[in-house]
mmCIF file of C-alpha atoms and ligand atoms in Angstrom:
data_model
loop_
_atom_site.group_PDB
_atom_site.id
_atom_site.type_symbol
_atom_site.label_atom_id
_atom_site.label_comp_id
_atom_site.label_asym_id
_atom_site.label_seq_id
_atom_site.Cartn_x
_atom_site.Cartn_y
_atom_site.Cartn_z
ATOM 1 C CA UNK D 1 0.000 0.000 0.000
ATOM 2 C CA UNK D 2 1.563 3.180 -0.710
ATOM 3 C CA UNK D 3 -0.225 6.666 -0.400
ATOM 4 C CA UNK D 4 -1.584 8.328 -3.782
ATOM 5 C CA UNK D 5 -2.059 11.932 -4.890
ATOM 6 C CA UNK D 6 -5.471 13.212 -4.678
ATOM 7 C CA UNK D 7 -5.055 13.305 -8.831
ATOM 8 C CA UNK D 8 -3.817 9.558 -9.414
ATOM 9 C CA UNK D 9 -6.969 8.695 -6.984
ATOM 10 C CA UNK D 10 -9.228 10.763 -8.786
ATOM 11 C CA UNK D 11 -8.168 9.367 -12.449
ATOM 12 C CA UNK D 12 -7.679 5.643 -10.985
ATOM 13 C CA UNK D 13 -11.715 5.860 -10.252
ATOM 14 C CA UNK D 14 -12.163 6.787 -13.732
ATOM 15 C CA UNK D 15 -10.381 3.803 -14.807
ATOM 16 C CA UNK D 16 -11.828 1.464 -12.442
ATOM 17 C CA UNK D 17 -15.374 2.336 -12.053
ATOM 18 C CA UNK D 18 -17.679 3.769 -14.396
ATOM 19 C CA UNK D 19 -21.101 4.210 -13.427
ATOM 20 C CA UNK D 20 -23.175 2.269 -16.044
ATOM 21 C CA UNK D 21 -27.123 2.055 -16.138
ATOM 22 C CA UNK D 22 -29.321 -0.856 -17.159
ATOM 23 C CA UNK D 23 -29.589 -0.134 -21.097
ATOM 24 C CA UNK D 24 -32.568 -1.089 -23.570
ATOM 25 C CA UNK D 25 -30.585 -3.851 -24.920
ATOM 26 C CA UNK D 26 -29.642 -5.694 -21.598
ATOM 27 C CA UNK D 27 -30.486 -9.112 -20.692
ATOM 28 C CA UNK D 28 -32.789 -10.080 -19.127
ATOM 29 C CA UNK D 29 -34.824 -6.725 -20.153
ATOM 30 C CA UNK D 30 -34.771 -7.312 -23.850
ATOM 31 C CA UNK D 31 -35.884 -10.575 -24.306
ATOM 32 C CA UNK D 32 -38.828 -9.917 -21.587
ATOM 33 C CA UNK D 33 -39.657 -7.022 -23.787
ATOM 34 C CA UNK D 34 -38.788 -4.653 -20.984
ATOM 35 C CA UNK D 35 -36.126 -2.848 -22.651
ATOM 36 C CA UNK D 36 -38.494 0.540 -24.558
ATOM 37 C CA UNK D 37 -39.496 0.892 -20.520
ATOM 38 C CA UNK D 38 -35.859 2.217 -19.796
ATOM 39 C CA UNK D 39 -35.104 6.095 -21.204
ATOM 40 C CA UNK D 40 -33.986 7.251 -24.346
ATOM 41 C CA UNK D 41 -31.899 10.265 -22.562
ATOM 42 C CA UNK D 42 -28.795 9.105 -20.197
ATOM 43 C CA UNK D 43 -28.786 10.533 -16.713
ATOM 44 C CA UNK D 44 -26.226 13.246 -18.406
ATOM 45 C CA UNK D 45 -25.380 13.878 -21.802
ATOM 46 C CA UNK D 46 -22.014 12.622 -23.219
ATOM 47 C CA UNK D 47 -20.153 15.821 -23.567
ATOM 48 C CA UNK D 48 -21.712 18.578 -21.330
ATOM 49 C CA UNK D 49 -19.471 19.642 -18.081
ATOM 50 C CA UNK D 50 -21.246 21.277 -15.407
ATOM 51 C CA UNK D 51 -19.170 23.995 -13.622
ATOM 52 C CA UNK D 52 -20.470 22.939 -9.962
ATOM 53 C CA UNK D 53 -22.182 20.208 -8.986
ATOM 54 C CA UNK D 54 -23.351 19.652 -4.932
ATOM 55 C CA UNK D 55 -24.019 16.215 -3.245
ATOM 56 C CA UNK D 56 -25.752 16.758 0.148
ATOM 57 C CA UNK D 57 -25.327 14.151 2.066
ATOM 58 C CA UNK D 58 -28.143 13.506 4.294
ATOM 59 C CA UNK D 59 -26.628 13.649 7.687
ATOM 60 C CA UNK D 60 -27.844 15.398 11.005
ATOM 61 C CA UNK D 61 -24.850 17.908 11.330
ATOM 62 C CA UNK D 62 -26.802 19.569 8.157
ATOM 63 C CA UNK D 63 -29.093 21.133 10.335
ATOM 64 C CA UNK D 64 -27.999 24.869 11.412
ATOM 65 C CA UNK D 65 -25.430 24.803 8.944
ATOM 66 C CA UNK D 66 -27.088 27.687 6.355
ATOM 67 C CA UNK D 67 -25.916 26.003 3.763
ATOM 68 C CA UNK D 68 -28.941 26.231 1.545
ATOM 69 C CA UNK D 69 -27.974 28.794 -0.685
ATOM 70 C CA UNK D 70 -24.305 27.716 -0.929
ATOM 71 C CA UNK D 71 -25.852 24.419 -2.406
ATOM 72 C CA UNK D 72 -28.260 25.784 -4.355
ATOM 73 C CA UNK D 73 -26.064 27.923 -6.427
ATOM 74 C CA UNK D 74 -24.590 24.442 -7.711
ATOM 75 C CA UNK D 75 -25.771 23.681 -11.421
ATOM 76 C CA UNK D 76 -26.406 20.061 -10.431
ATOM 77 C CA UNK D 77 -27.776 19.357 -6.719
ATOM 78 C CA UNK D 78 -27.574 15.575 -6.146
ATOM 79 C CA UNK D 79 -29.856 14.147 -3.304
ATOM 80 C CA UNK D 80 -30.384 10.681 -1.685
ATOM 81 C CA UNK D 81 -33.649 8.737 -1.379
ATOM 82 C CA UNK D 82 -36.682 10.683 0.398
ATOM 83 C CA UNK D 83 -34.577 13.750 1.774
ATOM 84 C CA UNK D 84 -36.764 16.505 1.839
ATOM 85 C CA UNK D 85 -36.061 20.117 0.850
ATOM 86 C CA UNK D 86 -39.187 21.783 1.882
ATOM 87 C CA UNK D 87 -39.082 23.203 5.939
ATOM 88 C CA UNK D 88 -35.546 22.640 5.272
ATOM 89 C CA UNK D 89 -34.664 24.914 3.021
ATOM 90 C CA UNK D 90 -32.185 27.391 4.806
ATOM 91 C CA UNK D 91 -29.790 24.118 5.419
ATOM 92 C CA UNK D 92 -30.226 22.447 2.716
ATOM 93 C CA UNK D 93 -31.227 24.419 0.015
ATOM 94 C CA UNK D 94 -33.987 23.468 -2.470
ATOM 95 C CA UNK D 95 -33.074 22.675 -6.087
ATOM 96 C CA UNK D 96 -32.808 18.945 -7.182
ATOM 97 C CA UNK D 97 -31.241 17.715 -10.115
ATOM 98 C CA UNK D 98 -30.993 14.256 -9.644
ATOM 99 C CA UNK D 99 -31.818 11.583 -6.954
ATOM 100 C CA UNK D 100 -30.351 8.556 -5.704
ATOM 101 C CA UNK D 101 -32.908 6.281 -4.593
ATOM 102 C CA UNK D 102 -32.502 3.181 -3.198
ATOM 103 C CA UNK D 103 -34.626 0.023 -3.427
ATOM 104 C CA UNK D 104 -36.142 -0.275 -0.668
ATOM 105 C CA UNK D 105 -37.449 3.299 -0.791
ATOM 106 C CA UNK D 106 -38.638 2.194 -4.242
ATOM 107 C CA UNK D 107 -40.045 -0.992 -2.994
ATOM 108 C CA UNK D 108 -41.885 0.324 0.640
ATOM 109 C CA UNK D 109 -44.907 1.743 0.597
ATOM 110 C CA UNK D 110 -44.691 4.081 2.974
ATOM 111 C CA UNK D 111 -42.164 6.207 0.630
ATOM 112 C CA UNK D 112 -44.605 5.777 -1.811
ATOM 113 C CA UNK D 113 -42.726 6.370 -4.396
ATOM 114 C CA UNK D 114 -45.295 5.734 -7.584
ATOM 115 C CA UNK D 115 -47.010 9.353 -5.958
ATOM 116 C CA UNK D 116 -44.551 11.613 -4.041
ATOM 117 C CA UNK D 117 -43.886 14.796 -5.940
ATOM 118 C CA UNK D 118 -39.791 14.055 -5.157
ATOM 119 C CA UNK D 119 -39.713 11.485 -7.620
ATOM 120 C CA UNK D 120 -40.914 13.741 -10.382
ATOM 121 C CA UNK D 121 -39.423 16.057 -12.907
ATOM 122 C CA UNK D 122 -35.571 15.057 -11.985
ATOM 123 C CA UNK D 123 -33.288 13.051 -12.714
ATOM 124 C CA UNK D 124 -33.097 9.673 -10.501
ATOM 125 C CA UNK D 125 -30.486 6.687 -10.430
ATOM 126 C CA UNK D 126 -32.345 3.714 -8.633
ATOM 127 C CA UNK D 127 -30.081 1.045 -7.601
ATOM 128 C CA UNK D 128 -30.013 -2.523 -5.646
ATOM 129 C CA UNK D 129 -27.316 -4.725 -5.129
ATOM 130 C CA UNK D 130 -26.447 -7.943 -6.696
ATOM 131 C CA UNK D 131 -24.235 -10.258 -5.086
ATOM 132 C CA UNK D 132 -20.498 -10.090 -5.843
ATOM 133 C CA UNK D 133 -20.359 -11.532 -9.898
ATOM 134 C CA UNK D 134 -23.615 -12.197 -10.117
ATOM 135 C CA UNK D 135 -25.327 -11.556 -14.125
ATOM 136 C CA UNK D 136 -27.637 -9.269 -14.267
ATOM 137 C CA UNK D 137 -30.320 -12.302 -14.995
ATOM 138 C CA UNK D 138 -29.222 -13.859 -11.635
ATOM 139 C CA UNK D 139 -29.473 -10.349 -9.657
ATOM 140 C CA UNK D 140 -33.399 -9.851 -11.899
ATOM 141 C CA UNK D 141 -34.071 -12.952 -10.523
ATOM 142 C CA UNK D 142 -32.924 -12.242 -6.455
ATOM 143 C CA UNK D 143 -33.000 -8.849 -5.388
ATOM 144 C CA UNK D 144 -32.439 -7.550 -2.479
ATOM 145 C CA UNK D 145 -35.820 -5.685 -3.035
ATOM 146 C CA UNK D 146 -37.999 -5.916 -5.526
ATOM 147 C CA UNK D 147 -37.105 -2.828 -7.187
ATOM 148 C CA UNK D 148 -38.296 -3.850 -10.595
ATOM 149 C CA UNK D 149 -42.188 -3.518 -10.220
ATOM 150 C CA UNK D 150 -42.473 -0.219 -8.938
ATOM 151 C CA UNK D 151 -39.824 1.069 -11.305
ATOM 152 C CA UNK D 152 -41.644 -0.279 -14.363
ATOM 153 C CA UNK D 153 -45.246 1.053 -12.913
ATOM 154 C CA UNK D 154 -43.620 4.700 -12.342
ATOM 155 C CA UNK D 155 -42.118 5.046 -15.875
ATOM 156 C CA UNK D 156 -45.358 4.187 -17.556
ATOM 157 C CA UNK D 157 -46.972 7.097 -14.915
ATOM 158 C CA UNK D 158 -44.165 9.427 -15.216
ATOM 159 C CA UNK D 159 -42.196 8.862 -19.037
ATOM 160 C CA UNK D 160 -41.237 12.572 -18.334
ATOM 161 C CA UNK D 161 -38.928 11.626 -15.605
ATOM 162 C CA UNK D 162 -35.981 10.583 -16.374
ATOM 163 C CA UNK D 163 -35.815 7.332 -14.106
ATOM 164 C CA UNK D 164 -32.855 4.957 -14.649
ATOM 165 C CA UNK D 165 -31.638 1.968 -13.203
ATOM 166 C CA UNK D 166 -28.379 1.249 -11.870
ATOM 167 C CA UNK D 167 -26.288 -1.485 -13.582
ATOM 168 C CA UNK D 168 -25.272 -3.426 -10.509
ATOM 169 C CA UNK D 169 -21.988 -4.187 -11.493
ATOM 170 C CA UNK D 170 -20.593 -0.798 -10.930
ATOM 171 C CA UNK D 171 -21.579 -1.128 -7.479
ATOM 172 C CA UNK D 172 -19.007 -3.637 -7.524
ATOM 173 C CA UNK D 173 -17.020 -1.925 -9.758
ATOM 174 C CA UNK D 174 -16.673 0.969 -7.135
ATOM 175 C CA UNK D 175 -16.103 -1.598 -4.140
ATOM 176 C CA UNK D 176 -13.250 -3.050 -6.264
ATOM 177 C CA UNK D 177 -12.086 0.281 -6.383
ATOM 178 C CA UNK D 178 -12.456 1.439 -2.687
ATOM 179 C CA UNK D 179 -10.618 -2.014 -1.292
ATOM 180 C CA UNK D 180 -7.796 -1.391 -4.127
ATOM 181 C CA UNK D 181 -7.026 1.987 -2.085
ATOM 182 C CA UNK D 182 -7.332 0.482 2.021
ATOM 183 C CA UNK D 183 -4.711 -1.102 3.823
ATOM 184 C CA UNK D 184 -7.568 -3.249 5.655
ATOM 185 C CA UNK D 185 -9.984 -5.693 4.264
ATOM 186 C CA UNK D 186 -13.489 -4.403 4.137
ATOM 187 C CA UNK D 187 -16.585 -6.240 4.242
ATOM 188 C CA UNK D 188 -18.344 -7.112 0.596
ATOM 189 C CA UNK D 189 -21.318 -4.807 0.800
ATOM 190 C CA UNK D 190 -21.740 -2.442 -2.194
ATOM 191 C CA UNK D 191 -20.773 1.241 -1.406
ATOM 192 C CA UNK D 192 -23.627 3.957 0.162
ATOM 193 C CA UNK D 193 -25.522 5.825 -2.153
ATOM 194 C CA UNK D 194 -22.865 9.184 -1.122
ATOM 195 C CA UNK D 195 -19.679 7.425 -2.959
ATOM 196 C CA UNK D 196 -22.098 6.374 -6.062
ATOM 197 C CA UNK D 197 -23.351 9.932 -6.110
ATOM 198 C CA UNK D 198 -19.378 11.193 -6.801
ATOM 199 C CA UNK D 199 -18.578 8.041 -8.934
ATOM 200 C CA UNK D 200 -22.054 9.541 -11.394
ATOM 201 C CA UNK D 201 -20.839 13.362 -11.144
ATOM 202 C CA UNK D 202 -17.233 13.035 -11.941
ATOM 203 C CA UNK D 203 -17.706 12.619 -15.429
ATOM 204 C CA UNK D 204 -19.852 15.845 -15.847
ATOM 205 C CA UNK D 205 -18.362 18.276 -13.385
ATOM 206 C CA UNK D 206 -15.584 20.606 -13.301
ATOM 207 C CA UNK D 207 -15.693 20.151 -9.207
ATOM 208 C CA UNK D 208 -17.834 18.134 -7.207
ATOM 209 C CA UNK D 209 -18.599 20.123 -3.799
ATOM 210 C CA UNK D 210 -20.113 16.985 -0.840
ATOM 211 C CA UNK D 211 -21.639 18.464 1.586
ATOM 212 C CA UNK D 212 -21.326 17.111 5.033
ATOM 213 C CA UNK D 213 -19.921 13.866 3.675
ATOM 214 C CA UNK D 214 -16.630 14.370 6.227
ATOM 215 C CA UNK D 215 -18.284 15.616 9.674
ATOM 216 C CA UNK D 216 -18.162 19.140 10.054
ATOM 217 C CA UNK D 217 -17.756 20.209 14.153
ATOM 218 C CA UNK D 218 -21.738 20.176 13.794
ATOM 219 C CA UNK D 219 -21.417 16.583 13.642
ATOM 220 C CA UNK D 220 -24.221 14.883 16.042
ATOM 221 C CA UNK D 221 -24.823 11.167 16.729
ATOM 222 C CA UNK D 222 -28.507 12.466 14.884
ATOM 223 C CA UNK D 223 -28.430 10.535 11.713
ATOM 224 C CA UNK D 224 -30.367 12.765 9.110
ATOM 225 C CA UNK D 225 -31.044 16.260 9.165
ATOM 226 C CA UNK D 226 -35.121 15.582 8.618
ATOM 227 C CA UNK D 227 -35.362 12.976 11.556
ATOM 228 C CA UNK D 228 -34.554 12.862 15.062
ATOM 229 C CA UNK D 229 -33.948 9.259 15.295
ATOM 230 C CA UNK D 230 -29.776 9.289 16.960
ATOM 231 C CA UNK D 231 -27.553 6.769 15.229
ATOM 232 C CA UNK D 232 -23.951 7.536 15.249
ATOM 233 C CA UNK D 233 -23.326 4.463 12.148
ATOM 234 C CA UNK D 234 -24.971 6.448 9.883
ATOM 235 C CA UNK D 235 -22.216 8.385 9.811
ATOM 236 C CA UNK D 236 -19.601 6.101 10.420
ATOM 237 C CA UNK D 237 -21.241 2.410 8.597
ATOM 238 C CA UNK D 238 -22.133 -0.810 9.328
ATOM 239 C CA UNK D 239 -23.190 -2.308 6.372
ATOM 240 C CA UNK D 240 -21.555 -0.010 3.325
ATOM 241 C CA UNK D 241 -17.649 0.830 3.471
ATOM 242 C CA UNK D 242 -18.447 3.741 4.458
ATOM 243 C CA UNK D 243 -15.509 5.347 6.877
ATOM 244 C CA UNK D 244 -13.555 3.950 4.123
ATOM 245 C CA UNK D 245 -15.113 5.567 1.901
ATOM 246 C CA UNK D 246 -14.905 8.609 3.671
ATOM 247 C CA UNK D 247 -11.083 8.325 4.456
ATOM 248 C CA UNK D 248 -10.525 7.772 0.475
ATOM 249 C CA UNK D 249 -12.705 11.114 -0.129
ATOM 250 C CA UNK D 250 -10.581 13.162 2.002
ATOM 251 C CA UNK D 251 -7.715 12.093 0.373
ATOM 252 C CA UNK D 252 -9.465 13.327 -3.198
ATOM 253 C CA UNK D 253 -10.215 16.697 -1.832
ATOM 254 C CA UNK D 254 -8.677 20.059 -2.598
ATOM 255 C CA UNK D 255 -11.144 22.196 -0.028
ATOM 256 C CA UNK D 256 -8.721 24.029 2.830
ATOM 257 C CA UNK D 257 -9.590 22.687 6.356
ATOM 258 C CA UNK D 258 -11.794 25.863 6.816
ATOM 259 C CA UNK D 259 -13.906 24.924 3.957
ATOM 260 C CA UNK D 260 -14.474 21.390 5.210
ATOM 261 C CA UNK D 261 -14.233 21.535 9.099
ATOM 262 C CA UNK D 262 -16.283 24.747 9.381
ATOM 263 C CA UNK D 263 -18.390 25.369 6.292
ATOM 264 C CA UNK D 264 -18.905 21.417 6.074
ATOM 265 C CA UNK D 265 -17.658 20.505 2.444
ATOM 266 C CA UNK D 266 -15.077 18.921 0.452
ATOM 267 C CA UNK D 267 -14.476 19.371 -2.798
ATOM 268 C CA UNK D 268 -12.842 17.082 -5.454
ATOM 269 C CA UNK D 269 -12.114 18.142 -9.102
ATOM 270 C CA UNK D 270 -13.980 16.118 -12.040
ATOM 271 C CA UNK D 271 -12.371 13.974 -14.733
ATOM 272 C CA UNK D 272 -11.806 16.578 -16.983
ATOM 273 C CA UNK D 273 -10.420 19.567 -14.940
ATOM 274 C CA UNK D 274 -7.669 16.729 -13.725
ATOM 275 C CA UNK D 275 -7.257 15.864 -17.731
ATOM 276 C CA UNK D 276 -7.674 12.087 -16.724
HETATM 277 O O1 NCC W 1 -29.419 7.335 5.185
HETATM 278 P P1 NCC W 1 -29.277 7.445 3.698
HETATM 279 O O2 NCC W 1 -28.469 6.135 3.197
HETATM 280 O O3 NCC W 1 -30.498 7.715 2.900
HETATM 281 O O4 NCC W 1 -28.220 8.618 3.426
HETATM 282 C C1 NCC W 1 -27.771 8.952 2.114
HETATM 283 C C2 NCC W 1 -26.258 9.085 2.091
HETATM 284 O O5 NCC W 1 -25.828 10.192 2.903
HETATM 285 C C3 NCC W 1 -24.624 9.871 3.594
HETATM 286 N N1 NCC W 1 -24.843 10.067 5.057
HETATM 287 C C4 NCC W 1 -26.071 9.954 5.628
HETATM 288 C C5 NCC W 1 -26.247 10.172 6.990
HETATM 289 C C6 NCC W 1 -25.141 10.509 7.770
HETATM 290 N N2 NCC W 1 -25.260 10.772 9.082
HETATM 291 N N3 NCC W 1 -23.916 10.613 7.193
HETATM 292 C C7 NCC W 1 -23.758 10.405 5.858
HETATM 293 O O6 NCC W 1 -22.620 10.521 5.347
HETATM 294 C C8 NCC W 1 -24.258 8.421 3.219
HETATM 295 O O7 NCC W 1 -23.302 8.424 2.178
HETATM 296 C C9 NCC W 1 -25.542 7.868 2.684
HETATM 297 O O8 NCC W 1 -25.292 6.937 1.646
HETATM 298 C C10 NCC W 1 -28.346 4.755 1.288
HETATM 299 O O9 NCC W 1 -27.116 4.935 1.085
HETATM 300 O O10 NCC W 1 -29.161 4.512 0.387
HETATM 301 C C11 NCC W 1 -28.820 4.838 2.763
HETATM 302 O O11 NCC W 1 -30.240 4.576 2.824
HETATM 303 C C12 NCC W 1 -30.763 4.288 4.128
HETATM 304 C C13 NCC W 1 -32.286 4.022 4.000
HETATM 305 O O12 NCC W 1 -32.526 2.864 3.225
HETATM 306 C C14 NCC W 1 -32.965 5.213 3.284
HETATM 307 O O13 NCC W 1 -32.672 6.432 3.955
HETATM 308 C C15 NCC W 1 -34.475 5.039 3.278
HETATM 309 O O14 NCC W 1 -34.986 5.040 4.585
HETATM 310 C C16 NCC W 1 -30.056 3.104 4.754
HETATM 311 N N4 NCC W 1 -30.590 2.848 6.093
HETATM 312 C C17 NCC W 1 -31.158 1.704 6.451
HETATM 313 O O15 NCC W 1 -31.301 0.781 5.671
HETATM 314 C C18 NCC W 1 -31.660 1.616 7.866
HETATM 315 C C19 NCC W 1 -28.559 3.455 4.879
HETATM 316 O O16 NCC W 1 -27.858 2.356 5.423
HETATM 317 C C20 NCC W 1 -27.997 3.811 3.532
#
């Protein structure tokens, strides 16, 4: 193991791990006659690069941090599954761009997810994982939650929206990538939805600003900023890599300790801005 530059980290992702959706012409999809359901637009176009693009994470220290305008003067505001905007909007600001939305918030009905007005109008990445090499066929077969249904039910409803579905393997892809760069084994549970959200900006951003991502000295055992339930792993992990994933952002980002201690972000320069 030997320590990397923030650039040679940066450009190794590229390399290793890019984010793929489920396309038309993917088995089993195609053959099922699936495949027209999935969108003729990608989540971003080939060749655009956004100047800024914001991930807010959806942790606890969020709250009291005024950051709402500071995200929302992003071009692209990423969000995670059912994080609200509206109460919250001096934290956390209230543009979306795109949302990544797990399955079992597409699965549950109690995030009702055919109806709510957050899964409209954006852009959303829903993803489940597959076991470790498993085909896509095999993963269709066993999810983890049946994401499929409500995905297929909510793209008839809402065409407009431009609803995608992760291909699995660049979960894997990304945890290939994140054990590559850590001394220490780490357990084989795909990465949380905060490293795939950098992994799907990189490509289309000159910088990629997370918010809250490393603790700011708001951080709180409070896991999200629009509950008061108090878990401490939500910031740290249990399942997903995710202090690893944490430790390997910090070594990506160019943000002085100011910026990301006090105002709560780091920052980490896209794919093209590093020429990689
Ligand atoms: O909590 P969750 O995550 O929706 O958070 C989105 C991403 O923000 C970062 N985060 C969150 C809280 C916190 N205190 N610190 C953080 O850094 C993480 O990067 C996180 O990925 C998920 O990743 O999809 C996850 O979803 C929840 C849950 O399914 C949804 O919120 C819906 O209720 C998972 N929790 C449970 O299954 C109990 C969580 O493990 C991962």
């Amino acid at each position: 193991y030997d320590k990397k530059s923030a650039r040679e980290l940066v450009c190794s992702l590229k390399k290793k791990a890019l984010v793929k959706m489920v396309q038309k012409d993917d088995e089993p999809f195609k053959s099922m006659g699936l495949g027209a359901q999935f969108p003729n637009q990608p989540v971003f176009g080939e060749d655009k690069i956004f100047e800024s693009c914001a991930v807010v994470s959806s942790a606890g220290s969020l709250l009291a941090s005024e950051l709402g305008k500071t995200i929302d003067s992003h071009d692209v505001v990423l969000r995670f599954n059912h994080a609200p905007t509206k109460d919250y909007e001096v934290d956390v600001g209230c543009k979306t761009t795109v949302r990544i939305v797990n399955s079992q918030v597409i699965s549950k009905p109690e995030f009702n997810y055919l109806e709510s007005p957050l899964y409209s109008n954006i852009k959303i990445v829903a993803w489940d994982p597959s076991k470790y090499n498993h085909t896509m066929e095999q993963w269709y077969q066993n999810p983890d939650h049946d994401i499929f249904t409500s995905y297929f039910k909510h793209r008839m409803l809402k065409p407009e929206t431009n609803a995608h579905i992760l291909n699995p393997s660049s979960l894997w892809d990304l945890w290939d990538y994140i054990q590559a760069h850590m001394p220490l084994r780490i357990r084989r549970n795909p990465p949380s939805s905060g490293f795939l959200g950098l992994a799907l900006l990189l490509p289309h951003c000159a910088h990629v600003d997370m918010f809250e991502f490393i603790p700011s000295f708001r951080m709180t055992k409070r896991c999200h900023y629009y509950d008061n339930l108090d878990d401490i792993s939500c910031t740290f992990g249990v399942w997903h890599p995710l202090s690893a994933e944490k430790l390997l952002l910090l070594s990506m980002n160019i943000a002085n300790d100011t910026e990301v201690f006090r105002d709560g972000y780091i920052r980490i320069p896209g794919y093209q801005t590093l020429g990689c």
